[in-house]
Amino acid sequence: MARYHIETYGCTANRGESRRIERALRDGGHHEADGPSAADVAILNTCTVVEKTERNMLARARELDDETPGDLVVTGCMALAQGEAFREAGLDAEILHWDEVPAHVRNGECPTTTPDAEPILDGVVGILPIARGCTSDCSYCITKQATGKIDSPPVSGNLDRARALVHAGARELRITGQDTGFYGWDTGERKLPELLDRICSEIDGEFRVRVGMANPKGIHGIRHELAEVFARHDELYDFLHVPVQSGSDDVLGDMRRQHQVSEFREVIETFDDALGEWTLSTDFICGFPTETAADHEQSMELLRAVRPEKINVTRFSKRPGTDAAELKGLGGTVKKERSKAMSECKREIVGEVHESLVGSEREVLVVEQGTADSVKCRDDAYHQIVVQNAGERGIEPGDRLTVEVTGHQTMYAFGEPV
């Protein structure tokens, strides 16, 4: 697991975002380091109120870059509004939105839940771990050492836990696990479609359901059945997180990812056929030790071809005790250049997605508070749409709204209530 150091500057909203980041990291099995010098990753949550603050943020970023032997991640207001300032300063840092930080720190590894993981109600969001463990043995991932093989509780038990979350006030259910596509595999039958169908059919109330990480191999065998369930139930967000990690079959083999690029593409084609508008989320690891320039270009070509609407880009870093840690690395410069190229492509793709939403009207669910007096909303395809001045308009988490998308800031859109 990674050791993280996080520093937060600015307002209460920034502190709240840092708490969310830390909660996600702890839920993923990571722990806080004793200062930046002992960290695998340092996270700087920035403020940008005045020019002096900006200078202080740049100075602190340089210090953390020197103090931390691992990666530096810069997030927060200055990162979003003036991310180029950190790049122009020559900092070797990942500039990320708050929501992207936990996935980056996970380094492509599956999230890790504790053995006694129970549902959590966080505001109007109900988090439902449906199983623990996975069937994979990825060469770079240390998570397997903590989780072991997949252990799937019965569908009836997960259904009862989902119902309890909805009755307790959950308006969004997040189905989580190390690999949700393999839920039920240890019992001899893949049960994710059945679980989702029964949650949507048998639980009374108004709520939405988001399906969490499902590796391509796990989804591939049930893709037709699963896509049909998505098409049948409005309660399900038309969203799927399928981490491909590389566009090269050779690298995927070295990673021991169990799938090939063709299987990833077939999952996408199946959902394209079954759904109208939907959001594909995926992950790429840049700079795996055996990745050649040609392999990297294959990843770039795959990214341009499938154009996911949510993309997590991570530079490979060694995890102690994993087989990949024994391989000779590519060096920081190569990884940085490849990560930069992919991140630039990512921003172009995601920006175009949100630009295409401008002018449309969307039915959204208000999911949580944002910064200042804003709220974060999700439409049917799980696009994030921010509504500002929510308090004075009497808008709060749990509400359903119709909004017109009026603009965007690359990673999310802005909406006005209609």
PDB file of N, CA, C and O in Angstrom, residues 208-209 227 230-240 268-281 306-310 349-350 352-364 378-385 403 405 413:
ATOM      1  N   ARG A 208     -30.545   6.257  -7.504  1.00  0.00           N
ATOM      2  CA  ARG A 208     -29.755   5.865  -8.666  1.00  0.00           C
ATOM      3  C   ARG A 208     -28.660   4.907  -8.197  1.00  0.00           C
ATOM      4  O   ARG A 208     -28.296   4.893  -7.020  1.00  0.00           O
ATOM      5  N   VAL A 209     -28.118   4.134  -9.147  1.00  0.00           N
ATOM      6  CA  VAL A 209     -27.105   3.126  -8.840  1.00  0.00           C
ATOM      7  C   VAL A 209     -25.912   3.320  -9.771  1.00  0.00           C
ATOM      8  O   VAL A 209     -26.071   3.402 -10.995  1.00  0.00           O
ATOM      9  N   ALA A 227     -25.362  -5.481 -20.120  1.00  0.00           N
ATOM     10  CA  ALA A 227     -25.828  -4.350 -20.913  1.00  0.00           C
ATOM     11  C   ALA A 227     -27.349  -4.334 -21.014  1.00  0.00           C
ATOM     12  O   ALA A 227     -27.973  -3.258 -21.004  1.00  0.00           O
ATOM     13  N   PHE A 230     -28.689  -2.817 -17.828  1.00  0.00           N
ATOM     14  CA  PHE A 230     -28.516  -1.368 -17.879  1.00  0.00           C
ATOM     15  C   PHE A 230     -29.599  -0.719 -18.735  1.00  0.00           C
ATOM     16  O   PHE A 230     -30.170   0.312 -18.373  1.00  0.00           O
ATOM     17  N   ALA A 231     -29.872  -1.315 -19.894  1.00  0.00           N
ATOM     18  CA  ALA A 231     -30.857  -0.743 -20.807  1.00  0.00           C
ATOM     19  C   ALA A 231     -32.266  -0.810 -20.236  1.00  0.00           C
ATOM     20  O   ALA A 231     -33.112   0.036 -20.545  1.00  0.00           O
ATOM     21  N   ARG A 232     -32.521  -1.783 -19.373  1.00  0.00           N
ATOM     22  CA  ARG A 232     -33.868  -2.008 -18.853  1.00  0.00           C
ATOM     23  C   ARG A 232     -34.212  -1.113 -17.672  1.00  0.00           C
ATOM     24  O   ARG A 232     -35.387  -0.805 -17.434  1.00  0.00           O
ATOM     25  N   HIS A 233     -33.206  -0.667 -16.910  1.00  0.00           N
ATOM     26  CA  HIS A 233     -33.488   0.035 -15.656  1.00  0.00           C
ATOM     27  C   HIS A 233     -32.968   1.469 -15.673  1.00  0.00           C
ATOM     28  O   HIS A 233     -31.763   1.704 -15.783  1.00  0.00           O
ATOM     29  N   ASP A 234     -33.890   2.408 -15.523  1.00  0.00           N
ATOM     30  CA  ASP A 234     -33.500   3.815 -15.447  1.00  0.00           C
ATOM     31  C   ASP A 234     -32.739   4.128 -14.166  1.00  0.00           C
ATOM     32  O   ASP A 234     -32.039   5.145 -14.093  1.00  0.00           O
ATOM     33  N   GLU A 235     -32.891   3.293 -13.145  1.00  0.00           N
ATOM     34  CA  GLU A 235     -32.185   3.543 -11.889  1.00  0.00           C
ATOM     35  C   GLU A 235     -30.671   3.449 -12.042  1.00  0.00           C
ATOM     36  O   GLU A 235     -29.924   4.039 -11.263  1.00  0.00           O
ATOM     37  N   LEU A 236     -30.213   2.691 -13.016  1.00  0.00           N
ATOM     38  CA  LEU A 236     -28.774   2.513 -13.224  1.00  0.00           C
ATOM     39  C   LEU A 236     -28.216   3.685 -14.029  1.00  0.00           C
ATOM     40  O   LEU A 236     -28.712   4.009 -15.113  1.00  0.00           O
ATOM     41  N   TYR A 237     -27.203   4.347 -13.483  1.00  0.00           N
ATOM     42  CA  TYR A 237     -26.472   5.310 -14.285  1.00  0.00           C
ATOM     43  C   TYR A 237     -25.871   4.567 -15.492  1.00  0.00           C
ATOM     44  O   TYR A 237     -25.338   3.472 -15.354  1.00  0.00           O
ATOM     45  N   ASP A 238     -25.927   5.195 -16.645  1.00  0.00           N
ATOM     46  CA  ASP A 238     -25.300   4.614 -17.833  1.00  0.00           C
ATOM     47  C   ASP A 238     -23.810   4.950 -17.794  1.00  0.00           C
ATOM     48  O   ASP A 238     -23.307   5.816 -18.520  1.00  0.00           O
ATOM     49  N   PHE A 239     -23.120   4.232 -16.950  1.00  0.00           N
ATOM     50  CA  PHE A 239     -21.715   4.496 -16.629  1.00  0.00           C
ATOM     51  C   PHE A 239     -21.056   3.177 -16.274  1.00  0.00           C
ATOM     52  O   PHE A 239     -21.640   2.337 -15.581  1.00  0.00           O
ATOM     53  N   LEU A 240     -19.825   2.994 -16.747  1.00  0.00           N
ATOM     54  CA  LEU A 240     -19.092   1.775 -16.411  1.00  0.00           C
ATOM     55  C   LEU A 240     -17.601   2.097 -16.328  1.00  0.00           C
ATOM     56  O   LEU A 240     -17.048   2.750 -17.218  1.00  0.00           O
ATOM     57  N   ILE A 268     -16.973  -2.476 -24.881  1.00  0.00           N
ATOM     58  CA  ILE A 268     -17.437  -1.150 -25.287  1.00  0.00           C
ATOM     59  C   ILE A 268     -18.457  -1.260 -26.416  1.00  0.00           C
ATOM     60  O   ILE A 268     -19.514  -0.594 -26.396  1.00  0.00           O
ATOM     61  N   GLU A 269     -18.189  -2.100 -27.398  1.00  0.00           N
ATOM     62  CA  GLU A 269     -19.110  -2.265 -28.517  1.00  0.00           C
ATOM     63  C   GLU A 269     -20.469  -2.772 -28.055  1.00  0.00           C
ATOM     64  O   GLU A 269     -21.517  -2.324 -28.549  1.00  0.00           O
ATOM     65  N   THR A 270     -20.477  -3.680 -27.093  1.00  0.00           N
ATOM     66  CA  THR A 270     -21.732  -4.218 -26.574  1.00  0.00           C
ATOM     67  C   THR A 270     -22.557  -3.126 -25.903  1.00  0.00           C
ATOM     68  O   THR A 270     -23.781  -3.026 -26.124  1.00  0.00           O
ATOM     69  N   PHE A 271     -21.910  -2.285 -25.097  1.00  0.00           N
ATOM     70  CA  PHE A 271     -22.639  -1.211 -24.422  1.00  0.00           C
ATOM     71  C   PHE A 271     -23.043  -0.114 -25.409  1.00  0.00           C
ATOM     72  O   PHE A 271     -24.103   0.504 -25.253  1.00  0.00           O
ATOM     73  N   ASP A 272     -22.229   0.126 -26.425  1.00  0.00           N
ATOM     74  CA  ASP A 272     -22.610   1.075 -27.467  1.00  0.00           C
ATOM     75  C   ASP A 272     -23.896   0.625 -28.157  1.00  0.00           C
ATOM     76  O   ASP A 272     -24.767   1.441 -28.474  1.00  0.00           O
ATOM     77  N   ASP A 273     -24.000  -0.673 -28.412  1.00  0.00           N
ATOM     78  CA  ASP A 273     -25.180  -1.208 -29.086  1.00  0.00           C
ATOM     79  C   ASP A 273     -26.418  -1.153 -28.199  1.00  0.00           C
ATOM     80  O   ASP A 273     -27.536  -0.964 -28.688  1.00  0.00           O
ATOM     81  N   ALA A 274     -26.230  -1.336 -26.881  1.00  0.00           N
ATOM     82  CA  ALA A 274     -27.378  -1.443 -25.969  1.00  0.00           C
ATOM     83  C   ALA A 274     -27.872  -0.102 -25.458  1.00  0.00           C
ATOM     84  O   ALA A 274     -29.059   0.051 -25.152  1.00  0.00           O
ATOM     85  N   LEU A 275     -26.971   0.875 -25.351  1.00  0.00           N
ATOM     86  CA  LEU A 275     -27.317   2.148 -24.738  1.00  0.00           C
ATOM     87  C   LEU A 275     -27.151   3.281 -25.737  1.00  0.00           C
ATOM     88  O   LEU A 275     -26.392   3.176 -26.702  1.00  0.00           O
ATOM     89  N   GLY A 276     -27.844   4.369 -25.490  1.00  0.00           N
ATOM     90  CA  GLY A 276     -27.643   5.558 -26.306  1.00  0.00           C
ATOM     91  C   GLY A 276     -26.420   6.300 -25.805  1.00  0.00           C
ATOM     92  O   GLY A 276     -25.283   6.005 -26.176  1.00  0.00           O
ATOM     93  N   GLU A 277     -26.628   7.247 -24.916  1.00  0.00           N
ATOM     94  CA  GLU A 277     -25.522   7.999 -24.323  1.00  0.00           C
ATOM     95  C   GLU A 277     -25.067   7.292 -23.046  1.00  0.00           C
ATOM     96  O   GLU A 277     -25.875   7.014 -22.171  1.00  0.00           O
ATOM     97  N   TRP A 278     -23.787   6.995 -22.975  1.00  0.00           N
ATOM     98  CA  TRP A 278     -23.269   6.393 -21.750  1.00  0.00           C
ATOM     99  C   TRP A 278     -21.828   6.835 -21.567  1.00  0.00           C
ATOM    100  O   TRP A 278     -21.182   7.321 -22.491  1.00  0.00           O
ATOM    101  N   THR A 279     -21.319   6.688 -20.345  1.00  0.00           N
ATOM    102  CA  THR A 279     -19.971   7.140 -20.019  1.00  0.00           C
ATOM    103  C   THR A 279     -19.070   5.946 -19.739  1.00  0.00           C
ATOM    104  O   THR A 279     -19.365   5.122 -18.877  1.00  0.00           O
ATOM    105  N   LEU A 280     -17.982   5.885 -20.483  1.00  0.00           N
ATOM    106  CA  LEU A 280     -16.931   4.897 -20.229  1.00  0.00           C
ATOM    107  C   LEU A 280     -15.839   5.560 -19.405  1.00  0.00           C
ATOM    108  O   LEU A 280     -15.323   6.610 -19.770  1.00  0.00           O
ATOM    109  N   SER A 281     -15.485   4.932 -18.306  1.00  0.00           N
ATOM    110  CA  SER A 281     -14.350   5.353 -17.488  1.00  0.00           C
ATOM    111  C   SER A 281     -13.291   4.262 -17.577  1.00  0.00           C
ATOM    112  O   SER A 281     -13.611   3.069 -17.510  1.00  0.00           O
ATOM    113  N   VAL A 306     -11.268   4.958 -28.605  1.00  0.00           N
ATOM    114  CA  VAL A 306     -12.464   4.695 -27.791  1.00  0.00           C
ATOM    115  C   VAL A 306     -12.964   5.935 -27.069  1.00  0.00           C
ATOM    116  O   VAL A 306     -14.107   5.984 -26.641  1.00  0.00           O
ATOM    117  N   ARG A 307     -12.103   6.939 -26.905  1.00  0.00           N
ATOM    118  CA  ARG A 307     -12.458   8.245 -26.350  1.00  0.00           C
ATOM    119  C   ARG A 307     -13.303   8.123 -25.073  1.00  0.00           C
ATOM    120  O   ARG A 307     -14.464   8.534 -25.039  1.00  0.00           O
ATOM    121  N   PRO A 308     -12.740   7.555 -24.014  1.00  0.00           N
ATOM    122  CA  PRO A 308     -13.474   7.469 -22.741  1.00  0.00           C
ATOM    123  C   PRO A 308     -13.774   8.874 -22.219  1.00  0.00           C
ATOM    124  O   PRO A 308     -13.029   9.822 -22.477  1.00  0.00           O
ATOM    125  N   GLU A 309     -14.849   8.999 -21.489  1.00  0.00           N
ATOM    126  CA  GLU A 309     -15.229  10.310 -20.966  1.00  0.00           C
ATOM    127  C   GLU A 309     -14.658  10.572 -19.573  1.00  0.00           C
ATOM    128  O   GLU A 309     -14.718  11.684 -19.069  1.00  0.00           O
ATOM    129  N   LYS A 310     -14.110   9.533 -18.961  1.00  0.00           N
ATOM    130  CA  LYS A 310     -13.397   9.686 -17.689  1.00  0.00           C
ATOM    131  C   LYS A 310     -12.156   8.812 -17.771  1.00  0.00           C
ATOM    132  O   LYS A 310     -12.263   7.613 -18.062  1.00  0.00           O
ATOM    133  N   ILE A 349      -9.907  15.159 -24.871  1.00  0.00           N
ATOM    134  CA  ILE A 349     -11.093  14.316 -25.021  1.00  0.00           C
ATOM    135  C   ILE A 349     -12.179  14.714 -24.041  1.00  0.00           C
ATOM    136  O   ILE A 349     -13.348  14.912 -24.411  1.00  0.00           O
ATOM    137  N   VAL A 350     -11.812  14.830 -22.763  1.00  0.00           N
ATOM    138  CA  VAL A 350     -12.802  15.143 -21.730  1.00  0.00           C
ATOM    139  C   VAL A 350     -13.369  16.545 -21.939  1.00  0.00           C
ATOM    140  O   VAL A 350     -14.565  16.785 -21.742  1.00  0.00           O
ATOM    141  N   GLU A 352     -13.769  18.060 -24.815  1.00  0.00           N
ATOM    142  CA  GLU A 352     -14.712  17.986 -25.921  1.00  0.00           C
ATOM    143  C   GLU A 352     -16.043  17.386 -25.481  1.00  0.00           C
ATOM    144  O   GLU A 352     -17.112  17.815 -25.936  1.00  0.00           O
ATOM    145  N   VAL A 353     -15.985  16.403 -24.593  1.00  0.00           N
ATOM    146  CA  VAL A 353     -17.218  15.795 -24.082  1.00  0.00           C
ATOM    147  C   VAL A 353     -18.071  16.853 -23.382  1.00  0.00           C
ATOM    148  O   VAL A 353     -19.269  17.006 -23.664  1.00  0.00           O
ATOM    149  N   HIS A 354     -17.447  17.597 -22.485  1.00  0.00           N
ATOM    150  CA  HIS A 354     -18.215  18.585 -21.733  1.00  0.00           C
ATOM    151  C   HIS A 354     -18.650  19.759 -22.604  1.00  0.00           C
ATOM    152  O   HIS A 354     -19.728  20.329 -22.396  1.00  0.00           O
ATOM    153  N   GLU A 355     -17.842  20.104 -23.586  1.00  0.00           N
ATOM    154  CA  GLU A 355     -18.241  21.153 -24.526  1.00  0.00           C
ATOM    155  C   GLU A 355     -19.493  20.738 -25.289  1.00  0.00           C
ATOM    156  O   GLU A 355     -20.378  21.560 -25.561  1.00  0.00           O
ATOM    157  N   SER A 356     -19.584  19.441 -25.613  1.00  0.00           N
ATOM    158  CA  SER A 356     -20.744  18.947 -26.366  1.00  0.00           C
ATOM    159  C   SER A 356     -22.033  18.989 -25.546  1.00  0.00           C
ATOM    160  O   SER A 356     -23.131  18.954 -26.111  1.00  0.00           O
ATOM    161  N   LEU A 357     -21.894  19.059 -24.223  1.00  0.00           N
ATOM    162  CA  LEU A 357     -23.087  19.108 -23.365  1.00  0.00           C
ATOM    163  C   LEU A 357     -23.681  20.512 -23.289  1.00  0.00           C
ATOM    164  O   LEU A 357     -24.861  20.664 -22.926  1.00  0.00           O
ATOM    165  N   VAL A 358     -22.883  21.541 -23.592  1.00  0.00           N
ATOM    166  CA  VAL A 358     -23.326  22.921 -23.424  1.00  0.00           C
ATOM    167  C   VAL A 358     -24.538  23.190 -24.306  1.00  0.00           C
ATOM    168  O   VAL A 358     -24.551  22.876 -25.498  1.00  0.00           O
ATOM    169  N   GLY A 359     -25.565  23.777 -23.678  1.00  0.00           N
ATOM    170  CA  GLY A 359     -26.806  24.081 -24.375  1.00  0.00           C
ATOM    171  C   GLY A 359     -27.890  23.043 -24.206  1.00  0.00           C
ATOM    172  O   GLY A 359     -29.056  23.297 -24.523  1.00  0.00           O
ATOM    173  N   SER A 360     -27.529  21.856 -23.699  1.00  0.00           N
ATOM    174  CA  SER A 360     -28.533  20.801 -23.511  1.00  0.00           C
ATOM    175  C   SER A 360     -29.181  20.902 -22.139  1.00  0.00           C
ATOM    176  O   SER A 360     -28.626  21.487 -21.212  1.00  0.00           O
ATOM    177  N   GLU A 361     -30.389  20.347 -22.025  1.00  0.00           N
ATOM    178  CA  GLU A 361     -31.069  20.248 -20.737  1.00  0.00           C
ATOM    179  C   GLU A 361     -30.916  18.832 -20.207  1.00  0.00           C
ATOM    180  O   GLU A 361     -31.027  17.864 -20.968  1.00  0.00           O
ATOM    181  N   ARG A 362     -30.664  18.727 -18.912  1.00  0.00           N
ATOM    182  CA  ARG A 362     -30.366  17.444 -18.296  1.00  0.00           C
ATOM    183  C   ARG A 362     -31.146  17.276 -17.004  1.00  0.00           C
ATOM    184  O   ARG A 362     -31.248  18.211 -16.203  1.00  0.00           O
ATOM    185  N   GLU A 363     -31.672  16.069 -16.796  1.00  0.00           N
ATOM    186  CA  GLU A 363     -32.224  15.708 -15.498  1.00  0.00           C
ATOM    187  C   GLU A 363     -31.069  15.243 -14.627  1.00  0.00           C
ATOM    188  O   GLU A 363     -30.309  14.358 -15.034  1.00  0.00           O
ATOM    189  N   VAL A 364     -30.917  15.825 -13.452  1.00  0.00           N
ATOM    190  CA  VAL A 364     -29.772  15.491 -12.607  1.00  0.00           C
ATOM    191  C   VAL A 364     -30.216  15.192 -11.185  1.00  0.00           C
ATOM    192  O   VAL A 364     -31.273  15.646 -10.728  1.00  0.00           O
ATOM    193  N   ARG A 378     -25.267  14.750 -10.904  1.00  0.00           N
ATOM    194  CA  ARG A 378     -24.961  13.736 -11.920  1.00  0.00           C
ATOM    195  C   ARG A 378     -26.182  13.546 -12.812  1.00  0.00           C
ATOM    196  O   ARG A 378     -27.313  13.415 -12.323  1.00  0.00           O
ATOM    197  N   ASP A 379     -25.933  13.513 -14.143  1.00  0.00           N
ATOM    198  CA  ASP A 379     -27.024  13.231 -15.064  1.00  0.00           C
ATOM    199  C   ASP A 379     -27.112  11.728 -15.296  1.00  0.00           C
ATOM    200  O   ASP A 379     -26.422  10.940 -14.643  1.00  0.00           O
ATOM    201  N   ASP A 380     -27.960  11.305 -16.232  1.00  0.00           N
ATOM    202  CA  ASP A 380     -28.199   9.876 -16.430  1.00  0.00           C
ATOM    203  C   ASP A 380     -26.929   9.121 -16.817  1.00  0.00           C
ATOM    204  O   ASP A 380     -26.784   7.938 -16.504  1.00  0.00           O
ATOM    205  N   ALA A 381     -26.012   9.807 -17.520  1.00  0.00           N
ATOM    206  CA  ALA A 381     -24.767   9.166 -17.940  1.00  0.00           C
ATOM    207  C   ALA A 381     -23.617   9.460 -16.990  1.00  0.00           C
ATOM    208  O   ALA A 381     -22.451   9.221 -17.320  1.00  0.00           O
ATOM    209  N   TYR A 382     -23.924   9.976 -15.821  1.00  0.00           N
ATOM    210  CA  TYR A 382     -22.972  10.233 -14.744  1.00  0.00           C
ATOM    211  C   TYR A 382     -21.992  11.354 -15.057  1.00  0.00           C
ATOM    212  O   TYR A 382     -20.913  11.431 -14.473  1.00  0.00           O
ATOM    213  N   HIS A 383     -22.340  12.248 -15.988  1.00  0.00           N
ATOM    214  CA  HIS A 383     -21.544  13.458 -16.151  1.00  0.00           C
ATOM    215  C   HIS A 383     -21.694  14.313 -14.904  1.00  0.00           C
ATOM    216  O   HIS A 383     -22.795  14.440 -14.357  1.00  0.00           O
ATOM    217  N   GLN A 384     -20.593  14.911 -14.462  1.00  0.00           N
ATOM    218  CA  GLN A 384     -20.654  15.798 -13.306  1.00  0.00           C
ATOM    219  C   GLN A 384     -21.022  17.210 -13.767  1.00  0.00           C
ATOM    220  O   GLN A 384     -20.337  17.796 -14.595  1.00  0.00           O
ATOM    221  N   ILE A 385     -22.097  17.732 -13.200  1.00  0.00           N
ATOM    222  CA  ILE A 385     -22.580  19.066 -13.526  1.00  0.00           C
ATOM    223  C   ILE A 385     -22.682  19.855 -12.229  1.00  0.00           C
ATOM    224  O   ILE A 385     -23.378  19.441 -11.293  1.00  0.00           O
ATOM    225  N   VAL A 403     -31.574  20.926 -15.391  1.00  0.00           N
ATOM    226  CA  VAL A 403     -30.626  22.019 -15.564  1.00  0.00           C
ATOM    227  C   VAL A 403     -30.285  22.182 -17.041  1.00  0.00           C
ATOM    228  O   VAL A 403     -30.355  21.227 -17.822  1.00  0.00           O
ATOM    229  N   VAL A 405     -27.090  23.051 -19.314  1.00  0.00           N
ATOM    230  CA  VAL A 405     -25.629  23.127 -19.229  1.00  0.00           C
ATOM    231  C   VAL A 405     -25.183  24.420 -19.911  1.00  0.00           C
ATOM    232  O   VAL A 405     -25.455  24.651 -21.087  1.00  0.00           O
ATOM    233  N   ALA A 413     -18.949  20.080 -15.977  1.00  0.00           N
ATOM    234  CA  ALA A 413     -19.770  21.103 -16.621  1.00  0.00           C
ATOM    235  C   ALA A 413     -20.453  21.962 -15.557  1.00  0.00           C
ATOM    236  O   ALA A 413     -20.522  21.605 -14.374  1.00  0.00           O
TER     237      ALA A 413
END
